[in-house]
Structures are given as structure tokens and as C-alpha cells.
mmCIF file of C-alpha atoms in Angstrom:
data_model
loop_
_atom_site.group_PDB
_atom_site.id
_atom_site.type_symbol
_atom_site.label_atom_id
_atom_site.label_comp_id
_atom_site.label_asym_id
_atom_site.label_seq_id
_atom_site.Cartn_x
_atom_site.Cartn_y
_atom_site.Cartn_z
ATOM 1 C CA MET J 1 -6.301 25.805 -20.108
ATOM 2 C CA ASP J 2 -3.937 28.572 -21.114
ATOM 3 C CA ALA J 3 0.240 28.257 -22.409
ATOM 4 C CA ALA J 4 1.278 28.323 -19.208
ATOM 5 C CA GLN J 5 -0.502 25.252 -18.029
ATOM 6 C CA LEU J 6 -0.161 23.625 -20.977
ATOM 7 C CA ALA J 7 3.230 24.003 -20.265
ATOM 8 C CA THR J 8 3.166 22.508 -16.794
ATOM 9 C CA SER J 9 1.592 19.634 -17.109
ATOM 10 C CA THR J 10 4.181 18.739 -20.283
ATOM 11 C CA TRP J 11 7.162 19.010 -17.717
ATOM 12 C CA VAL J 12 4.639 16.172 -14.801
ATOM 13 C CA VAL J 13 3.525 13.910 -17.397
ATOM 14 C CA LEU J 14 7.775 13.964 -18.019
ATOM 15 C CA LEU J 15 8.701 14.446 -14.956
ATOM 16 C CA CYS J 16 6.195 11.197 -14.051
ATOM 17 C CA THR J 17 7.419 9.577 -17.810
ATOM 18 C CA LEU J 18 10.567 9.255 -16.555
ATOM 19 C CA ALA J 19 10.130 8.272 -13.232
ATOM 20 C CA LEU J 20 7.522 4.947 -14.514
ATOM 21 C CA SER J 21 9.929 4.439 -16.941
ATOM 22 C CA THR J 22 13.278 4.082 -14.598
ATOM 23 C CA ALA J 23 11.953 1.846 -12.389
ATOM 24 C CA LEU J 24 10.635 0.236 -15.330
ATOM 25 C CA GLY J 25 14.339 -0.419 -16.424
ATOM 26 C CA GLY J 26 15.734 -1.508 -12.680
ATOM 27 C CA VAL J 27 12.322 -4.314 -12.728
ATOM 28 C CA LEU J 28 13.753 -5.538 -16.040
ATOM 29 C CA GLN J 29 16.831 -5.323 -15.340
ATOM 30 C CA ALA J 30 16.352 -7.223 -12.145
ATOM 31 C CA SER J 31 14.187 -10.185 -13.525
ATOM 32 C CA HIS J 32 15.221 -10.676 -16.570
ATOM 33 C CA PHE J 33 12.406 -9.902 -18.502
ATOM 34 C CA CYS J 34 12.925 -10.648 -21.689
ATOM 35 C CA THR J 35 11.105 -11.509 -25.075
ATOM 36 C CA MET J 36 13.520 -13.603 -27.084
ATOM 37 C CA GLY J 37 14.914 -14.896 -24.046
ATOM 38 C CA ALA J 38 11.640 -16.163 -23.050
ATOM 39 C CA ILE J 39 10.711 -17.761 -26.716
ATOM 40 C CA SER J 40 15.036 -18.910 -26.989
ATOM 41 C CA ASP J 41 14.526 -20.902 -23.279
ATOM 42 C CA ALA J 42 10.995 -22.538 -24.403
ATOM 43 C CA VAL J 43 12.859 -23.698 -27.849
ATOM 44 C CA LEU J 44 15.945 -24.411 -26.604
ATOM 45 C CA MET J 45 15.182 -25.945 -23.432
ATOM 46 C CA GLN J 46 11.242 -26.777 -22.821
ATOM 47 C CA ASP J 47 11.156 -24.069 -20.092
ATOM 48 C CA THR J 48 8.155 -21.462 -20.517
ATOM 49 C CA THR J 49 9.364 -19.808 -17.075
ATOM 50 C CA ARG J 50 9.748 -17.101 -19.220
ATOM 51 C CA LEU J 51 7.457 -17.043 -21.482
ATOM 52 C CA LYS J 52 4.136 -17.899 -18.687
ATOM 53 C CA GLN J 53 5.678 -13.778 -17.018
ATOM 54 C CA TRP J 54 5.313 -12.191 -20.229
ATOM 55 C CA ALA J 55 2.168 -14.143 -20.776
ATOM 56 C CA LEU J 56 1.411 -12.235 -16.865
ATOM 57 C CA ALA J 57 2.412 -9.571 -18.115
ATOM 58 C CA ILE J 58 0.135 -9.251 -21.395
ATOM 59 C CA ALA J 59 -2.098 -10.391 -18.947
ATOM 60 C CA VAL J 60 -1.743 -7.152 -16.576
ATOM 61 C CA ALA J 61 -1.711 -4.811 -19.703
ATOM 62 C CA ILE J 62 -5.533 -6.029 -20.783
ATOM 63 C CA LEU J 63 -6.846 -6.562 -18.040
ATOM 64 C CA GLY J 64 -5.949 -3.000 -16.479
ATOM 65 C CA PHE J 65 -6.407 -0.715 -20.128
ATOM 66 C CA GLY J 66 -9.770 -2.229 -20.064
ATOM 67 C CA ALA J 67 -10.729 -1.736 -17.547
ATOM 68 C CA MET J 68 -9.290 1.549 -18.062
ATOM 69 C CA HIS J 69 -11.804 1.880 -21.271
ATOM 70 C CA LEU J 70 -14.840 0.803 -19.154
ATOM 71 C CA ALA J 71 -14.206 3.452 -16.581
ATOM 72 C CA GLY J 72 -14.372 6.434 -20.088
ATOM 73 C CA TRP J 73 -11.061 7.228 -18.683
ATOM 74 C CA ILE J 74 -9.871 5.973 -21.943
ATOM 75 C CA ASP J 75 -9.845 5.546 -25.508
ATOM 76 C CA PRO J 76 -8.628 3.142 -27.586
ATOM 77 C CA GLN J 77 -9.760 4.433 -30.857
ATOM 78 C CA LYS J 78 -7.620 7.693 -29.428
ATOM 79 C CA SER J 79 -4.617 5.233 -29.612
ATOM 80 C CA ILE J 80 -2.074 5.020 -31.344
ATOM 81 C CA TYR J 81 -3.050 2.376 -32.902
ATOM 82 C CA SER J 82 -6.207 3.356 -34.211
ATOM 83 C CA ALA J 83 -6.712 3.053 -37.893
ATOM 84 C CA PRO J 84 -9.353 1.569 -40.818
ATOM 85 C CA HIS J 85 -7.025 0.213 -43.084
ATOM 86 C CA LEU J 86 -4.807 -3.326 -41.312
ATOM 87 C CA LEU J 87 -1.306 -3.352 -42.537
ATOM 88 C CA TRP J 88 -1.397 -6.746 -42.144
ATOM 89 C CA LEU J 89 1.495 -7.540 -44.961
ATOM 90 C CA SER J 90 3.289 -4.586 -42.393
ATOM 91 C CA SER J 91 3.164 -6.110 -39.367
ATOM 92 C CA LEU J 92 3.337 -9.861 -40.782
ATOM 93 C CA VAL J 93 6.557 -8.513 -42.699
ATOM 94 C CA GLY J 94 7.881 -6.313 -39.980
ATOM 95 C CA GLY J 95 7.234 -8.216 -37.783
ATOM 96 C CA VAL J 96 9.556 -11.437 -39.121
ATOM 97 C CA LEU J 97 11.810 -9.142 -39.438
ATOM 98 C CA PHE J 98 11.703 -7.927 -36.001
ATOM 99 C CA GLY J 99 11.645 -11.036 -34.772
ATOM 100 C CA VAL J 100 14.789 -12.508 -36.654
ATOM 101 C CA GLY J 101 16.811 -9.429 -35.158
ATOM 102 C CA MET J 102 15.689 -9.760 -31.904
ATOM 103 C CA VAL J 103 17.841 -13.052 -32.769
ATOM 104 C CA LEU J 104 21.169 -12.247 -34.221
ATOM 105 C CA GLY J 105 21.393 -8.962 -31.817
ATOM 106 C CA SER J 106 20.847 -10.759 -28.366
ATOM 107 C CA GLY J 107 17.426 -8.959 -27.886
ATOM 108 C CA CYS J 108 14.674 -6.745 -29.181
ATOM 109 C CA THR J 109 14.925 -2.838 -28.148
ATOM 110 C CA SER J 110 14.047 -3.005 -24.432
ATOM 111 C CA LYS J 111 16.295 -5.691 -23.452
ATOM 112 C CA SER J 112 19.482 -3.684 -25.540
ATOM 113 C CA LEU J 113 18.351 -0.951 -23.211
ATOM 114 C CA VAL J 114 18.613 -2.799 -20.689
ATOM 115 C CA ARG J 115 21.994 -4.172 -21.383
ATOM 116 C CA LEU J 116 23.671 -0.654 -22.196
ATOM 117 C CA GLY J 117 22.495 0.387 -18.533
ATOM 118 C CA ALA J 118 24.906 -2.022 -17.327
ATOM 119 C CA GLY J 119 27.929 -1.789 -19.221
ATOM 120 C CA ASN J 120 27.002 -4.021 -22.663
ATOM 121 C CA LEU J 121 29.003 -2.482 -24.579
ATOM 122 C CA LYS J 122 27.082 -4.714 -28.123
ATOM 123 C CA SER J 123 24.339 -3.163 -26.713
ATOM 124 C CA LEU J 124 25.829 0.092 -28.349
ATOM 125 C CA VAL J 125 26.368 -0.858 -31.146
ATOM 126 C CA VAL J 126 22.855 -3.347 -31.346
ATOM 127 C CA LEU J 127 21.600 0.728 -30.795
ATOM 128 C CA LEU J 128 22.993 2.680 -32.861
ATOM 129 C CA VAL J 129 22.963 1.039 -35.843
ATOM 130 C CA MET J 130 18.947 0.316 -35.598
ATOM 131 C CA ALA J 131 18.542 4.224 -34.653
ATOM 132 C CA VAL J 132 19.990 4.749 -38.145
ATOM 133 C CA VAL J 133 18.533 2.125 -39.686
ATOM 134 C CA GLY J 134 14.962 2.994 -38.236
ATOM 135 C CA LEU J 135 15.529 6.325 -39.642
ATOM 136 C CA ALA J 136 16.215 5.587 -42.331
ATOM 137 C CA ALA J 137 12.809 3.042 -42.342
ATOM 138 C CA LEU J 138 10.908 5.686 -41.093
ATOM 139 C CA ARG J 139 12.449 9.230 -43.174
ATOM 140 C CA GLY J 140 14.925 7.778 -45.322
ATOM 141 C CA LEU J 141 16.029 5.306 -48.433
ATOM 142 C CA LEU J 142 14.041 2.607 -46.567
ATOM 143 C CA ALA J 143 10.435 4.713 -45.771
ATOM 144 C CA VAL J 144 9.801 5.116 -49.675
ATOM 145 C CA TRP J 145 10.024 1.095 -49.919
ATOM 146 C CA ARG J 146 7.890 0.671 -47.099
ATOM 147 C CA VAL J 147 5.112 2.958 -47.673
ATOM 148 C CA ASN J 148 5.915 2.554 -51.376
ATOM 149 C CA THR J 149 5.551 -1.669 -51.602
ATOM 150 C CA LEU J 150 4.158 -3.216 -48.232
ATOM 151 C CA GLU J 151 2.059 -0.551 -46.953
ATOM 152 C CA THR J 152 -0.339 -0.477 -50.615
ATOM 153 C CA VAL J 153 -1.811 -3.861 -48.774
ATOM 154 C CA SER J 154 -4.553 -3.144 -46.426
ATOM 155 C CA LEU J 155 -8.015 -4.958 -45.065
ATOM 156 C CA HIS J 156 -10.038 -1.481 -44.835
ATOM 157 C CA ALA J 157 -12.001 -2.711 -41.537
ATOM 158 C CA PRO J 158 -14.152 0.774 -39.914
ATOM 159 C CA GLY J 159 -14.747 -0.222 -36.341
ATOM 160 C CA GLN J 160 -13.016 -3.120 -36.592
ATOM 161 C CA ALA J 161 -9.422 -2.044 -35.322
ATOM 162 C CA PHE J 162 -9.910 -4.056 -32.185
ATOM 163 C CA VAL J 163 -11.480 -6.492 -31.401
ATOM 164 C CA GLY J 164 -13.924 -5.263 -28.430
ATOM 165 C CA SER J 165 -15.031 -3.058 -31.685
ATOM 166 C CA TRP J 166 -15.476 -6.073 -33.957
ATOM 167 C CA TRP J 167 -17.310 -8.068 -31.181
ATOM 168 C CA ALA J 168 -19.995 -5.090 -29.960
ATOM 169 C CA MET J 169 -20.723 -4.810 -33.561
ATOM 170 C CA GLN J 170 -22.033 -8.969 -33.732
ATOM 171 C CA SER J 171 -22.913 -8.998 -30.040
ATOM 172 C CA GLY J 172 -25.007 -5.520 -30.306
ATOM 173 C CA TRP J 173 -23.318 -4.360 -26.778
ATOM 174 C CA SER J 174 -21.863 -1.314 -26.953
ATOM 175 C CA VAL J 175 -18.246 -1.313 -27.796
ATOM 176 C CA PRO J 176 -16.882 -0.028 -24.177
ATOM 177 C CA GLN J 177 -18.461 -3.537 -22.601
ATOM 178 C CA ALA J 178 -17.413 -5.557 -25.668
ATOM 179 C CA SER J 179 -14.581 -4.791 -24.686
ATOM 180 C CA ALA J 180 -13.645 -5.548 -21.195
ATOM 181 C CA ALA J 181 -15.180 -8.609 -21.964
ATOM 182 C CA ALA J 182 -13.304 -9.239 -24.756
ATOM 183 C CA ALA J 183 -10.437 -8.027 -22.165
ATOM 184 C CA LEU J 184 -12.085 -10.512 -19.295
ATOM 185 C CA CYS J 185 -11.703 -13.105 -21.298
ATOM 186 C CA ILE J 186 -8.769 -13.497 -23.087
ATOM 187 C CA GLY J 187 -6.991 -11.410 -20.612
ATOM 188 C CA GLY J 188 -8.132 -14.406 -17.925
ATOM 189 C CA ALA J 189 -6.898 -16.304 -19.781
ATOM 190 C CA LEU J 190 -3.392 -15.847 -20.613
ATOM 191 C CA LEU J 191 -3.218 -14.965 -16.344
ATOM 192 C CA PHE J 192 -4.387 -18.251 -14.967
ATOM 193 C CA TRP J 193 -2.252 -20.214 -18.750
ATOM 194 C CA SER J 194 1.015 -18.039 -16.838
ATOM 195 C CA LEU J 195 0.480 -19.214 -13.160
ATOM 196 C CA GLN J 196 0.330 -23.350 -14.165
ATOM 197 C CA GLY J 197 2.678 -25.070 -12.377
ATOM 198 C CA ARG J 198 5.851 -24.816 -11.014
ATOM 199 C CA SER J 199 7.095 -22.102 -12.988
ATOM 200 C CA GLY J 200 4.239 -19.674 -13.026
ATOM 201 C CA ALA J 201 4.329 -20.212 -9.194
ATOM 202 C CA SER J 202 7.462 -18.802 -8.674
ATOM 203 C CA ARG J 203 8.557 -15.016 -7.379
ATOM 204 C CA SER J 204 10.748 -14.241 -10.050
ATOM 205 C CA VAL J 205 7.065 -14.322 -12.700
ATOM 206 C CA LEU J 206 4.484 -12.974 -10.569
ATOM 207 C CA TRP J 207 7.540 -9.785 -9.473
ATOM 208 C CA GLY J 208 8.161 -8.949 -13.024
ATOM 209 C CA GLY J 209 6.166 -10.111 -15.008
ATOM 210 C CA ALA J 210 3.092 -8.474 -13.066
ATOM 211 C CA TRP J 211 4.560 -5.039 -12.638
ATOM 212 C CA VAL J 212 5.677 -4.654 -16.518
ATOM 213 C CA GLY J 213 2.471 -5.330 -17.098
ATOM 214 C CA LEU J 214 1.110 -2.491 -14.796
ATOM 215 C CA SER J 215 3.739 0.002 -15.779
ATOM 216 C CA VAL J 216 2.239 -0.194 -19.772
ATOM 217 C CA VAL J 217 -1.055 0.252 -18.371
ATOM 218 C CA ALA J 218 0.355 2.828 -16.485
ATOM 219 C CA LEU J 219 1.378 4.683 -18.589
ATOM 220 C CA TRP J 220 -1.222 4.540 -20.474
ATOM 221 C CA TRP J 221 -3.261 6.561 -18.262
ATOM 222 C CA ILE J 222 -0.144 8.983 -17.495
ATOM 223 C CA THR J 223 -0.582 9.983 -21.189
ATOM 224 C CA GLY J 224 -4.316 8.923 -21.581
ATOM 225 C CA VAL J 225 -5.765 11.023 -19.333
ATOM 226 C CA LEU J 226 -2.821 13.217 -17.267
ATOM 227 C CA GLY J 227 -1.902 14.656 -19.739
ATOM 228 C CA HIS J 228 -5.343 15.265 -21.835
ATOM 229 C CA GLY J 229 -6.540 18.174 -22.672
ATOM 230 C CA LEU J 230 -10.233 18.750 -24.132
ATOM 231 C CA GLU J 231 -8.188 21.916 -26.167
ATOM 232 C CA HIS J 232 -5.522 23.515 -26.595
ATOM 233 C CA PRO J 233 -5.032 27.308 -26.521
ATOM 234 C CA GLU J 234 -3.239 27.092 -30.052
ATOM 235 C CA THR J 235 -5.172 24.367 -32.578
ATOM 236 C CA LEU J 236 -8.736 24.770 -29.496
ATOM 237 C CA GLU J 237 -8.569 20.841 -30.620
ATOM 238 C CA GLU J 238 -8.553 17.658 -27.934
ATOM 239 C CA PHE J 239 -5.693 16.711 -27.600
ATOM 240 C CA PHE J 240 -2.255 14.649 -25.945
ATOM 241 C CA VAL J 241 0.489 16.606 -24.563
ATOM 242 C CA ALA J 242 3.743 15.422 -24.964
ATOM 243 C CA THR J 243 3.062 12.390 -27.762
ATOM 244 C CA THR J 244 4.740 12.238 -30.626
ATOM 245 C CA SER J 245 1.692 11.057 -32.700
ATOM 246 C CA GLY J 246 -0.204 14.149 -30.320
ATOM 247 C CA ARG J 247 -2.762 10.914 -29.226
ATOM 248 C CA MET J 248 -2.426 8.949 -26.469
ATOM 249 C CA GLU J 249 0.200 6.613 -26.172
ATOM 250 C CA SER J 250 2.571 3.628 -24.009
ATOM 251 C CA PHE J 251 5.523 2.147 -24.305
ATOM 252 C CA SER J 252 7.341 1.511 -27.700
ATOM 253 C CA PHE J 253 11.310 2.081 -27.635
ATOM 254 C CA THR J 254 12.163 0.738 -31.391
ATOM 255 C CA SER J 255 10.883 4.326 -33.653
ATOM 256 C CA PRO J 256 11.786 5.808 -30.703
ATOM 257 C CA VAL J 257 15.172 5.720 -30.025
ATOM 258 C CA ALA J 258 15.842 5.993 -33.449
ATOM 259 C CA MET J 259 14.097 10.141 -32.788
ATOM 260 C CA VAL J 260 16.941 10.148 -29.698
ATOM 261 C CA LEU J 261 19.677 10.310 -32.031
ATOM 262 C CA ASP J 262 18.298 12.103 -34.587
ATOM 263 C CA ALA J 263 17.523 15.157 -31.968
ATOM 264 C CA PHE J 264 20.470 14.469 -30.833
ATOM 265 C CA MET J 265 21.855 15.125 -34.637
ATOM 266 C CA TYR J 266 19.528 17.895 -35.217
ATOM 267 C CA PHE J 267 18.812 19.011 -32.287
ATOM 268 C CA SER J 268 19.401 22.740 -33.474
ATOM 269 C CA ASP J 269 17.287 23.694 -35.892
ATOM 270 C CA GLY J 270 14.472 24.130 -33.570
ATOM 271 C CA SER J 271 11.993 21.301 -34.381
ATOM 272 C CA LYS J 272 12.634 18.722 -31.703
ATOM 273 C CA ARG J 273 10.595 18.337 -29.136
ATOM 274 C CA LEU J 274 10.959 16.330 -26.019
ATOM 275 C CA THR J 275 8.496 12.924 -26.184
ATOM 276 C CA VAL J 276 6.683 10.555 -23.597
ATOM 277 C CA ALA J 277 8.987 7.965 -26.127
ATOM 278 C CA MET J 278 11.871 9.763 -26.192
ATOM 279 C CA VAL J 279 11.944 9.946 -21.827
ATOM 280 C CA SER J 280 10.735 6.691 -22.175
ATOM 281 C CA VAL J 281 14.159 5.151 -23.241
ATOM 282 C CA PHE J 282 16.582 7.054 -21.205
ATOM 283 C CA GLY J 283 14.324 6.312 -18.214
ATOM 284 C CA VAL J 284 14.647 2.401 -18.862
ATOM 285 C CA VAL J 285 18.701 3.086 -19.587
ATOM 286 C CA LEU J 286 18.938 5.154 -16.097
ATOM 287 C CA GLY J 287 16.808 2.287 -14.432
ATOM 288 C CA SER J 288 19.297 -0.913 -15.449
ATOM 289 C CA CYS J 289 22.339 1.201 -14.436
ATOM 290 C CA LEU J 290 20.907 1.913 -10.796
ATOM 291 C CA HIS J 291 20.161 -1.114 -9.736
ATOM 292 C CA ALA J 292 23.552 -2.816 -12.300
ATOM 293 C CA LEU J 293 24.951 -0.392 -9.639
ATOM 294 C CA TRP J 294 23.088 -0.999 -6.306
ATOM 295 C CA THR J 295 23.929 -4.632 -7.052
ATOM 296 C CA GLY J 296 26.888 -4.944 -8.558
ATOM 297 C CA SER J 297 26.665 -6.590 -11.251
ATOM 298 C CA PHE J 298 27.969 -3.730 -14.087
ATOM 299 C CA ARG J 299 30.590 -4.875 -16.283
ATOM 300 C CA TRP J 300 31.944 -3.052 -19.394
ATOM 301 C CA GLU J 301 31.275 -6.126 -21.998
ATOM 302 C CA GLY J 302 32.439 -6.381 -25.776
ATOM 303 C CA PHE J 303 32.757 -8.438 -28.823
ATOM 304 C CA ALA J 304 34.154 -11.220 -28.226
ATOM 305 C CA HIS J 305 35.377 -11.944 -32.358
ATOM 306 C CA ARG J 306 34.470 -10.225 -35.421
ATOM 307 C CA ALA J 307 31.207 -13.151 -36.324
ATOM 308 C CA ASP J 308 29.185 -11.787 -32.886
ATOM 309 C CA LEU J 309 29.637 -8.407 -34.419
ATOM 310 C CA VAL J 310 29.038 -9.144 -37.878
ATOM 311 C CA ARG J 311 25.699 -10.711 -36.425
ATOM 312 C CA HIS J 312 25.206 -8.028 -34.034
ATOM 313 C CA LEU J 313 25.564 -4.818 -36.658
ATOM 314 C CA LEU J 314 22.868 -7.256 -39.233
ATOM 315 C CA GLY J 315 20.256 -8.143 -35.679
ATOM 316 C CA GLY J 316 20.287 -4.278 -35.391
ATOM 317 C CA ALA J 317 19.585 -3.498 -39.366
ATOM 318 C CA LEU J 318 17.190 -5.601 -38.626
ATOM 319 C CA MET J 319 14.914 -5.010 -36.270
ATOM 320 C CA GLY J 320 15.492 -1.039 -36.972
ATOM 321 C CA VAL J 321 13.360 -1.490 -40.119
ATOM 322 C CA GLY J 322 11.147 -4.228 -38.629
ATOM 323 C CA GLY J 323 9.720 -1.965 -35.742
ATOM 324 C CA VAL J 324 9.453 0.108 -37.851
ATOM 325 C CA THR J 325 7.672 -1.293 -40.168
ATOM 326 C CA ALA J 326 5.489 -2.898 -37.765
ATOM 327 C CA MET J 327 5.105 0.119 -36.001
ATOM 328 C CA GLY J 328 6.867 -1.073 -33.055
ATOM 329 C CA CYS J 329 9.017 -4.140 -31.273
ATOM 330 C CA THR J 330 7.834 -6.549 -29.482
ATOM 331 C CA VAL J 331 6.617 -3.847 -26.842
ATOM 332 C CA GLY J 332 5.219 -1.255 -28.776
ATOM 333 C CA GLN J 333 2.906 -3.976 -30.422
ATOM 334 C CA GLY J 334 4.024 -7.134 -28.428
ATOM 335 C CA LEU J 335 3.041 -4.594 -24.928
ATOM 336 C CA SER J 336 1.085 -1.691 -25.740
ATOM 337 C CA GLY J 337 0.275 -2.971 -29.169
ATOM 338 C CA VAL J 338 -1.734 -6.188 -27.476
ATOM 339 C CA SER J 339 -3.053 -4.662 -24.448
ATOM 340 C CA THR J 340 -6.005 -2.845 -26.836
ATOM 341 C CA LEU J 341 -6.348 -6.044 -28.023
ATOM 342 C CA SER J 342 -6.024 -4.287 -31.654
ATOM 343 C CA TRP J 343 -5.881 -6.953 -34.582
ATOM 344 C CA MET J 344 -2.747 -5.318 -36.310
ATOM 345 C CA SER J 345 -0.544 -6.113 -32.805
ATOM 346 C CA VAL J 346 -1.787 -9.435 -32.430
ATOM 347 C CA LEU J 347 -0.825 -10.320 -36.350
ATOM 348 C CA THR J 348 2.809 -8.591 -35.626
ATOM 349 C CA LEU J 349 3.331 -10.262 -32.199
ATOM 350 C CA ILE J 350 2.503 -13.553 -33.319
ATOM 351 C CA SER J 351 4.983 -12.503 -37.057
ATOM 352 C CA MET J 352 7.495 -11.571 -34.363
ATOM 353 C CA GLY J 353 6.926 -14.426 -32.703
ATOM 354 C CA LEU J 354 7.518 -16.294 -35.665
ATOM 355 C CA GLY J 355 10.813 -14.918 -36.995
ATOM 356 C CA ALA J 356 12.546 -15.806 -33.451
ATOM 357 C CA TRP J 357 11.068 -19.804 -33.378
ATOM 358 C CA LEU J 358 12.606 -19.718 -36.987
ATOM 359 C CA THR J 359 15.784 -17.993 -36.050
ATOM 360 C CA LEU J 360 16.189 -20.299 -32.939
ATOM 361 C CA VAL J 361 15.228 -23.177 -34.556
ATOM 362 C CA TRP J 362 18.207 -22.510 -37.481
ATOM 363 C CA GLN J 363 20.926 -21.886 -35.109
ATOM 364 C CA LEU J 364 20.464 -25.097 -33.621
ATOM 365 C CA ARG J 365 20.677 -26.931 -36.605
ATOM 366 C CA GLN J 366 23.357 -25.478 -37.549
ATOM 367 C CA MET J 367 25.478 -25.957 -34.391
ATOM 368 C CA GLU J 368 24.882 -29.096 -33.929
ATOM 369 C CA HIS J 369 25.377 -29.071 -38.017
ATOM 370 C CA ASN J 370 29.071 -28.279 -36.440
ATOM 371 C CA ALA J 371 28.689 -30.978 -33.937
#
């Protein structure tokens, strides 16, 4: 591949990502897909409809990724979730902080992008605060704390960063075969549970959850197959075009939102480049906006009182530091990461759920006390 072909391939990948993320934004807006909302419904109203929708999305993402790995199209070891060390403390602390933040901020990063597209200015404030704090956690003062404290605690697990790799070592199967078997067992169990009961059969669960899961799989294909090259024209090494990490990636939003702000402020220094992650941020907002305008649901919305503003500011800050510390949000780790069956992603997702659950229980008790 020469330089001209590389440039063409880069734009093809970015345009495909924009189209996919725009469609995803519209689906998220139409189906009310929301991690925090799913947990809130289950805790406060004992309604598991949206929780099953979320489980269906994970199931589809896991099964799709496992199938592509078995077919030899992609390799989880070439993803951003492959690492010789499991930063379990970072996952635990970052996940809990993000879970608390998404409740205080009325939704996770993806939900904030969707609400912004529909005219919610509270989400704009949350995203701006999250971006600033996220940049501090990536490269600023908070990054020093993160690297020198949390990331010093880890477990060495060569070849065992994923459930499939661990299963292969235990069973003697090849890694693709073990990964496919693990995906079939775990994804199949989630799929079975998500389709149980009346809520499991509802159209919003089937349509919204399945589309979100397929979108995650589709972006894995775009970055891992369409954007994959064996020999870079400059480095002569294997490469994945237009990704932030230089590896194949799927959807993630917390760090990309921070990167968008960074590029907006310092674009003239010449080091900034458009990536798949950054394009997906714009695509989700655009898709949500188009759907809101088409259905007549676009509404400008702001803060009702000071306490509401303070709560959202705190939520955005916690999501910024938590998302960077945990190396992903409820989509980046909870969907894209878990689709690879990464141990770290599974721990992060559980930690996010724990943080959200604790915050919702605390809010419920405060409401009961005030009443």
C-alpha cells in the first residue's frame, strides 16, 4: 500500500464510521437505550425491560465478535483491550467513579451525546466538564495520580487477558475455537435471558438492543478488516488506519470527547488528526439530532435550579476521571470491551454497575427521608 492508497483507505474508514455512528445515534434516541436508565428502572421500579435490552446488545456484540475471530477476520490480541498486565484496581476505582457520575449526570457519555443532539443543554455542560477533567486524567495533574498510584497495582496475566485465551490454556483448544465457545456460552446465556418474559419480547428491546450490538460488531469490522493493512508505507509494519491507539477499535466515548475538545483548542499545532473515535462522537450527536428533528421531539432544555447544575457538574467530573481511569465508558468497556470477553472489561462493567446501584439506592433513601 502506497501513501495515496493509505489516504484513500483512511477516508473510507472515517466515512463508514460517520455513517454507522449517525445511524447508531438515531437508534439510541429512538429506542431510549441507556445504561443508567436500565439500572435505574431495575432498582427503582423493578422493571427489567431496558436491562434486557442492554443484555441483548452485549449478547449480539459477543456473538458477532466471536464469530469474526473464529473466521480469522480479527484477533482480540490486536485490540486495545490486550495487555500483559490486568490493571484491576484502575478498573475497580474508575468503574465505580464512572457509575456514580453517570447517575449524577443523568446518563453515561453516550446518553449525554444523544441528549445533546435532541437539544439538552444540560448534557452540553456535562460533556464539557467531562472533557476537561478527562484531559487532566489523560495528560494533566490527575494523570500523575493515576499512573503513580492506581496503575502500579496489577496482575501479570500473559495470554490470559481474555476469557477465550484462558479457556484455550485450560482445554488445549486453539484460541479462536476457545473464544468462539466462550462467546457462544456467555452470549447465548445473555441472549436467552434477554428474550424471556413479556419485556423480552417487546419490539424496542429486540430492535434497539440488536442494532446497538450489531453496530459494535460493524465498527470492529471497519477498523479490524476494512482499515487493516499488513505493511505501512512509512514504517513497513502492520497497521490499522485512523484509530487512536494504532490497534483495531470499536465504539468508546469518554476519552474521544476529551480528544475532540483537545483538537478544537490546539488544532493548529499540527499534531492533531481525525480518528475513528472522534468521528463517532460527531456521528452520534448528528444521528440523534436528525431523529429528534424528524419526529418533532427536539426541545431546548436547561437547568431548573442551582442544585441541578451542581449535581450535573459533579457527575461530568466523575465520568471524566472514571472513564479515563477505567480505560472506557459503559460503551467502550461495557459493550466494545466485553464483546472481546476481556477480563478487565468484565470487571469494569461490574464496577460501573455497582457505582450506579449504590448512588441510586442513596438517592432513593434521600427521597424517602425528605418525604
